[in-house]
């Protein structure tokens, strides 16, 4: 297993943890201040929970796109990795500019790491001619 695969698996593991976080929000975890702009204290309202629910398939696709780019399952088209990087870059930017300091301090570094991992996997894929 090469570095590319290890970094893709690490990315997918972080995605899995973010999905667990989203599931906790959906089921009422009182973490409104560290998500969705920090607008809510305590549990998210129904609209926030629905947004968390809709983020889960997107996260799954992002993780699958990066693992696929590293020649791991599910063997998707290469462009999906670039789409995942674009989504990750948007997510990272939004987490660094959020009005919630708590959200910025938690998710800014995590999403930045995720962006670096995904970009590195795609970069290695581009230069690897084997």
PDB file of C-alpha atoms in Angstrom:
ATOM      1  CA  UNK A   1       0.000   0.000   0.000  1.00  0.00           C
ATOM      2  CA  UNK A   2       1.422   3.330  -1.059  1.00  0.00           C
ATOM      3  CA  UNK A   3       1.270   6.766   0.495  1.00  0.00           C
ATOM      4  CA  UNK A   4      -1.549   7.707  -1.854  1.00  0.00           C
ATOM      5  CA  UNK A   5      -3.757   4.916  -0.506  1.00  0.00           C
ATOM      6  CA  UNK A   6      -2.856   5.616   3.129  1.00  0.00           C
ATOM      7  CA  UNK A   7      -3.766   9.300   2.768  1.00  0.00           C
ATOM      8  CA  UNK A   8      -7.007   8.427   0.978  1.00  0.00           C
ATOM      9  CA  UNK A   9      -7.954   6.043   3.778  1.00  0.00           C
ATOM     10  CA  UNK A  10      -7.139   8.730   6.348  1.00  0.00           C
ATOM     11  CA  UNK A  11      -9.372  11.147   4.435  1.00  0.00           C
ATOM     12  CA  UNK A  12     -12.171   8.565   4.379  1.00  0.00           C
ATOM     13  CA  UNK A  13     -11.791   7.954   8.120  1.00  0.00           C
ATOM     14  CA  UNK A  14     -12.108  11.669   8.841  1.00  0.00           C
ATOM     15  CA  UNK A  15     -15.168  11.751   6.565  1.00  0.00           C
ATOM     16  CA  UNK A  16     -16.628   8.880   8.621  1.00  0.00           C
ATOM     17  CA  UNK A  17     -16.097  10.873  11.817  1.00  0.00           C
ATOM     18  CA  UNK A  18     -17.768  13.909  10.269  1.00  0.00           C
ATOM     19  CA  UNK A  19     -20.715  11.692   9.304  1.00  0.00           C
ATOM     20  CA  UNK A  20     -20.962  10.491  12.914  1.00  0.00           C
ATOM     21  CA  UNK A  21     -20.958  14.162  13.971  1.00  0.00           C
ATOM     22  CA  UNK A  22     -23.791  14.873  11.498  1.00  0.00           C
ATOM     23  CA  UNK A  23     -25.778  11.895  12.794  1.00  0.00           C
ATOM     24  CA  UNK A  24     -25.361  13.166  16.350  1.00  0.00           C
ATOM     25  CA  UNK A  25     -26.706  16.549  15.240  1.00  0.00           C
ATOM     26  CA  UNK A  26     -29.674  14.892  13.552  1.00  0.00           C
ATOM     27  CA  UNK A  27     -30.510  13.008  16.737  1.00  0.00           C
ATOM     28  CA  UNK A  28     -30.320  16.117  18.900  1.00  0.00           C
ATOM     29  CA  UNK A  29     -26.762  16.585  20.134  1.00  0.00           C
ATOM     30  CA  UNK A  30     -26.495  20.091  21.647  1.00  0.00           C
ATOM     31  CA  UNK A  31     -23.718  21.253  19.305  1.00  0.00           C
ATOM     32  CA  UNK A  32     -25.469  24.026  17.396  1.00  0.00           C
ATOM     33  CA  UNK A  33     -22.744  26.532  18.265  1.00  0.00           C
ATOM     34  CA  UNK A  34     -20.085  24.545  16.390  1.00  0.00           C
ATOM     35  CA  UNK A  35     -21.959  24.004  13.142  1.00  0.00           C
ATOM     36  CA  UNK A  36     -23.976  25.826  10.504  1.00  0.00           C
ATOM     37  CA  UNK A  37     -22.569  29.227  11.399  1.00  0.00           C
ATOM     38  CA  UNK A  38     -23.083  28.792  15.134  1.00  0.00           C
ATOM     39  CA  UNK A  39     -26.563  30.321  14.933  1.00  0.00           C
ATOM     40  CA  UNK A  40     -28.119  27.914  17.389  1.00  0.00           C
ATOM     41  CA  UNK A  41     -27.394  27.217  21.030  1.00  0.00           C
ATOM     42  CA  UNK A  42     -28.069  23.603  21.920  1.00  0.00           C
ATOM     43  CA  UNK A  43     -29.690  21.186  19.480  1.00  0.00           C
ATOM     44  CA  UNK A  44     -30.364  22.247  15.903  1.00  0.00           C
ATOM     45  CA  UNK A  45     -33.926  23.025  14.832  1.00  0.00           C
ATOM     46  CA  UNK A  46     -35.583  20.728  12.295  1.00  0.00           C
ATOM     47  CA  UNK A  47     -34.245  22.755   9.351  1.00  0.00           C
ATOM     48  CA  UNK A  48     -30.688  22.392  10.661  1.00  0.00           C
ATOM     49  CA  UNK A  49     -31.154  18.680  11.171  1.00  0.00           C
ATOM     50  CA  UNK A  50     -32.429  18.305   7.609  1.00  0.00           C
ATOM     51  CA  UNK A  51     -29.333  20.154   6.361  1.00  0.00           C
ATOM     52  CA  UNK A  52     -27.162  17.756   8.376  1.00  0.00           C
ATOM     53  CA  UNK A  53     -29.063  14.825   6.858  1.00  0.00           C
ATOM     54  CA  UNK A  54     -28.516  16.110   3.310  1.00  0.00           C
ATOM     55  CA  UNK A  55     -24.788  16.553   3.959  1.00  0.00           C
ATOM     56  CA  UNK A  56     -24.288  12.834   4.643  1.00  0.00           C
ATOM     57  CA  UNK A  57     -24.629  11.555   1.043  1.00  0.00           C
ATOM     58  CA  UNK A  58     -22.391  14.397  -0.128  1.00  0.00           C
ATOM     59  CA  UNK A  59     -19.752  13.406   2.421  1.00  0.00           C
ATOM     60  CA  UNK A  60     -20.014   9.755   1.382  1.00  0.00           C
ATOM     61  CA  UNK A  61     -19.497  10.700  -2.254  1.00  0.00           C
ATOM     62  CA  UNK A  62     -16.532  12.915  -1.379  1.00  0.00           C
ATOM     63  CA  UNK A  63     -14.870  10.109   0.553  1.00  0.00           C
ATOM     64  CA  UNK A  64     -15.566   7.572  -2.185  1.00  0.00           C
ATOM     65  CA  UNK A  65     -14.213   9.942  -4.825  1.00  0.00           C
ATOM     66  CA  UNK A  66     -10.898  10.348  -3.046  1.00  0.00           C
ATOM     67  CA  UNK A  67     -10.484   6.649  -2.269  1.00  0.00           C
ATOM     68  CA  UNK A  68     -11.309   5.914  -5.899  1.00  0.00           C
ATOM     69  CA  UNK A  69      -8.662   8.406  -7.034  1.00  0.00           C
ATOM     70  CA  UNK A  70      -6.147   6.448  -4.943  1.00  0.00           C
ATOM     71  CA  UNK A  71      -7.054   3.273  -6.848  1.00  0.00           C
ATOM     72  CA  UNK A  72      -9.195   1.914  -4.032  1.00  0.00           C
ATOM     73  CA  UNK A  73     -12.896   1.092  -4.210  1.00  0.00           C
ATOM     74  CA  UNK A  74     -15.381   2.186  -5.626  1.00  0.00           C
ATOM     75  CA  UNK A  75     -13.455   2.817  -8.922  1.00  0.00           C
ATOM     76  CA  UNK A  76     -15.229   5.978 -10.012  1.00  0.00           C
ATOM     77  CA  UNK A  77     -14.252   8.327 -12.820  1.00  0.00           C
ATOM     78  CA  UNK A  78     -11.248  10.548 -12.121  1.00  0.00           C
ATOM     79  CA  UNK A  79     -13.206  13.784 -12.360  1.00  0.00           C
ATOM     80  CA  UNK A  80     -15.084  12.906  -9.166  1.00  0.00           C
ATOM     81  CA  UNK A  81     -11.895  13.435  -7.165  1.00  0.00           C
ATOM     82  CA  UNK A  82     -11.623  16.976  -8.515  1.00  0.00           C
ATOM     83  CA  UNK A  83     -15.280  17.581  -7.644  1.00  0.00           C
ATOM     84  CA  UNK A  84     -14.534  16.375  -4.111  1.00  0.00           C
ATOM     85  CA  UNK A  85     -11.600  18.785  -3.874  1.00  0.00           C
ATOM     86  CA  UNK A  86     -13.837  21.645  -5.031  1.00  0.00           C
ATOM     87  CA  UNK A  87     -16.463  20.774  -2.418  1.00  0.00           C
ATOM     88  CA  UNK A  88     -13.783  20.370   0.231  1.00  0.00           C
ATOM     89  CA  UNK A  89     -12.263  23.746  -0.675  1.00  0.00           C
ATOM     90  CA  UNK A  90     -15.679  25.401  -0.378  1.00  0.00           C
ATOM     91  CA  UNK A  91     -16.315  23.685   2.955  1.00  0.00           C
ATOM     92  CA  UNK A  92     -12.889  24.708   4.243  1.00  0.00           C
ATOM     93  CA  UNK A  93     -13.404  28.318   3.200  1.00  0.00           C
ATOM     94  CA  UNK A  94     -16.829  28.465   4.839  1.00  0.00           C
ATOM     95  CA  UNK A  95     -15.433  27.006   8.060  1.00  0.00           C
ATOM     96  CA  UNK A  96     -12.667  29.625   8.193  1.00  0.00           C
ATOM     97  CA  UNK A  97     -15.028  32.557   7.557  1.00  0.00           C
ATOM     98  CA  UNK A  98     -17.909  31.482   9.798  1.00  0.00           C
ATOM     99  CA  UNK A  99     -19.025  34.046  12.368  1.00  0.00           C
ATOM    100  CA  UNK A 100     -18.821  31.340  15.042  1.00  0.00           C
ATOM    101  CA  UNK A 101     -15.400  31.365  16.685  1.00  0.00           C
ATOM    102  CA  UNK A 102     -16.020  27.913  18.160  1.00  0.00           C
ATOM    103  CA  UNK A 103     -16.857  26.500  14.746  1.00  0.00           C
ATOM    104  CA  UNK A 104     -13.806  28.190  13.208  1.00  0.00           C
ATOM    105  CA  UNK A 105     -11.470  26.818  15.861  1.00  0.00           C
ATOM    106  CA  UNK A 106     -12.814  23.274  15.541  1.00  0.00           C
ATOM    107  CA  UNK A 107     -13.612  22.856  11.860  1.00  0.00           C
ATOM    108  CA  UNK A 108     -11.116  25.233  10.255  1.00  0.00           C
ATOM    109  CA  UNK A 109      -8.094  23.011  10.993  1.00  0.00           C
ATOM    110  CA  UNK A 110      -9.980  19.762  10.391  1.00  0.00           C
ATOM    111  CA  UNK A 111     -11.331  20.796   7.002  1.00  0.00           C
ATOM    112  CA  UNK A 112      -7.940  22.257   6.059  1.00  0.00           C
ATOM    113  CA  UNK A 113      -6.305  18.919   6.802  1.00  0.00           C
ATOM    114  CA  UNK A 114      -8.984  17.182   4.751  1.00  0.00           C
ATOM    115  CA  UNK A 115      -8.335  19.548   1.835  1.00  0.00           C
ATOM    116  CA  UNK A 116      -4.603  18.884   2.008  1.00  0.00           C
ATOM    117  CA  UNK A 117      -5.134  15.115   2.081  1.00  0.00           C
ATOM    118  CA  UNK A 118      -7.540  15.137  -0.858  1.00  0.00           C
ATOM    119  CA  UNK A 119      -5.345  17.467  -2.901  1.00  0.00           C
ATOM    120  CA  UNK A 120      -2.258  15.398  -2.217  1.00  0.00           C
ATOM    121  CA  UNK A 121      -4.009  12.203  -3.296  1.00  0.00           C
ATOM    122  CA  UNK A 122      -5.133  13.833  -6.540  1.00  0.00           C
ATOM    123  CA  UNK A 123      -1.695  15.385  -7.153  1.00  0.00           C
ATOM    124  CA  UNK A 124       0.071  12.045  -6.731  1.00  0.00           C
ATOM    125  CA  UNK A 125      -2.459  10.538  -9.139  1.00  0.00           C
ATOM    126  CA  UNK A 126      -1.626  13.204 -11.727  1.00  0.00           C
ATOM    127  CA  UNK A 127       2.146  12.693 -11.613  1.00  0.00           C
ATOM    128  CA  UNK A 128       2.094   8.902 -11.265  1.00  0.00           C
ATOM    129  CA  UNK A 129       2.485   7.507 -14.776  1.00  0.00           C
ATOM    130  CA  UNK A 130       2.569   3.830 -13.780  1.00  0.00           C
TER     131      UNK A 130
END
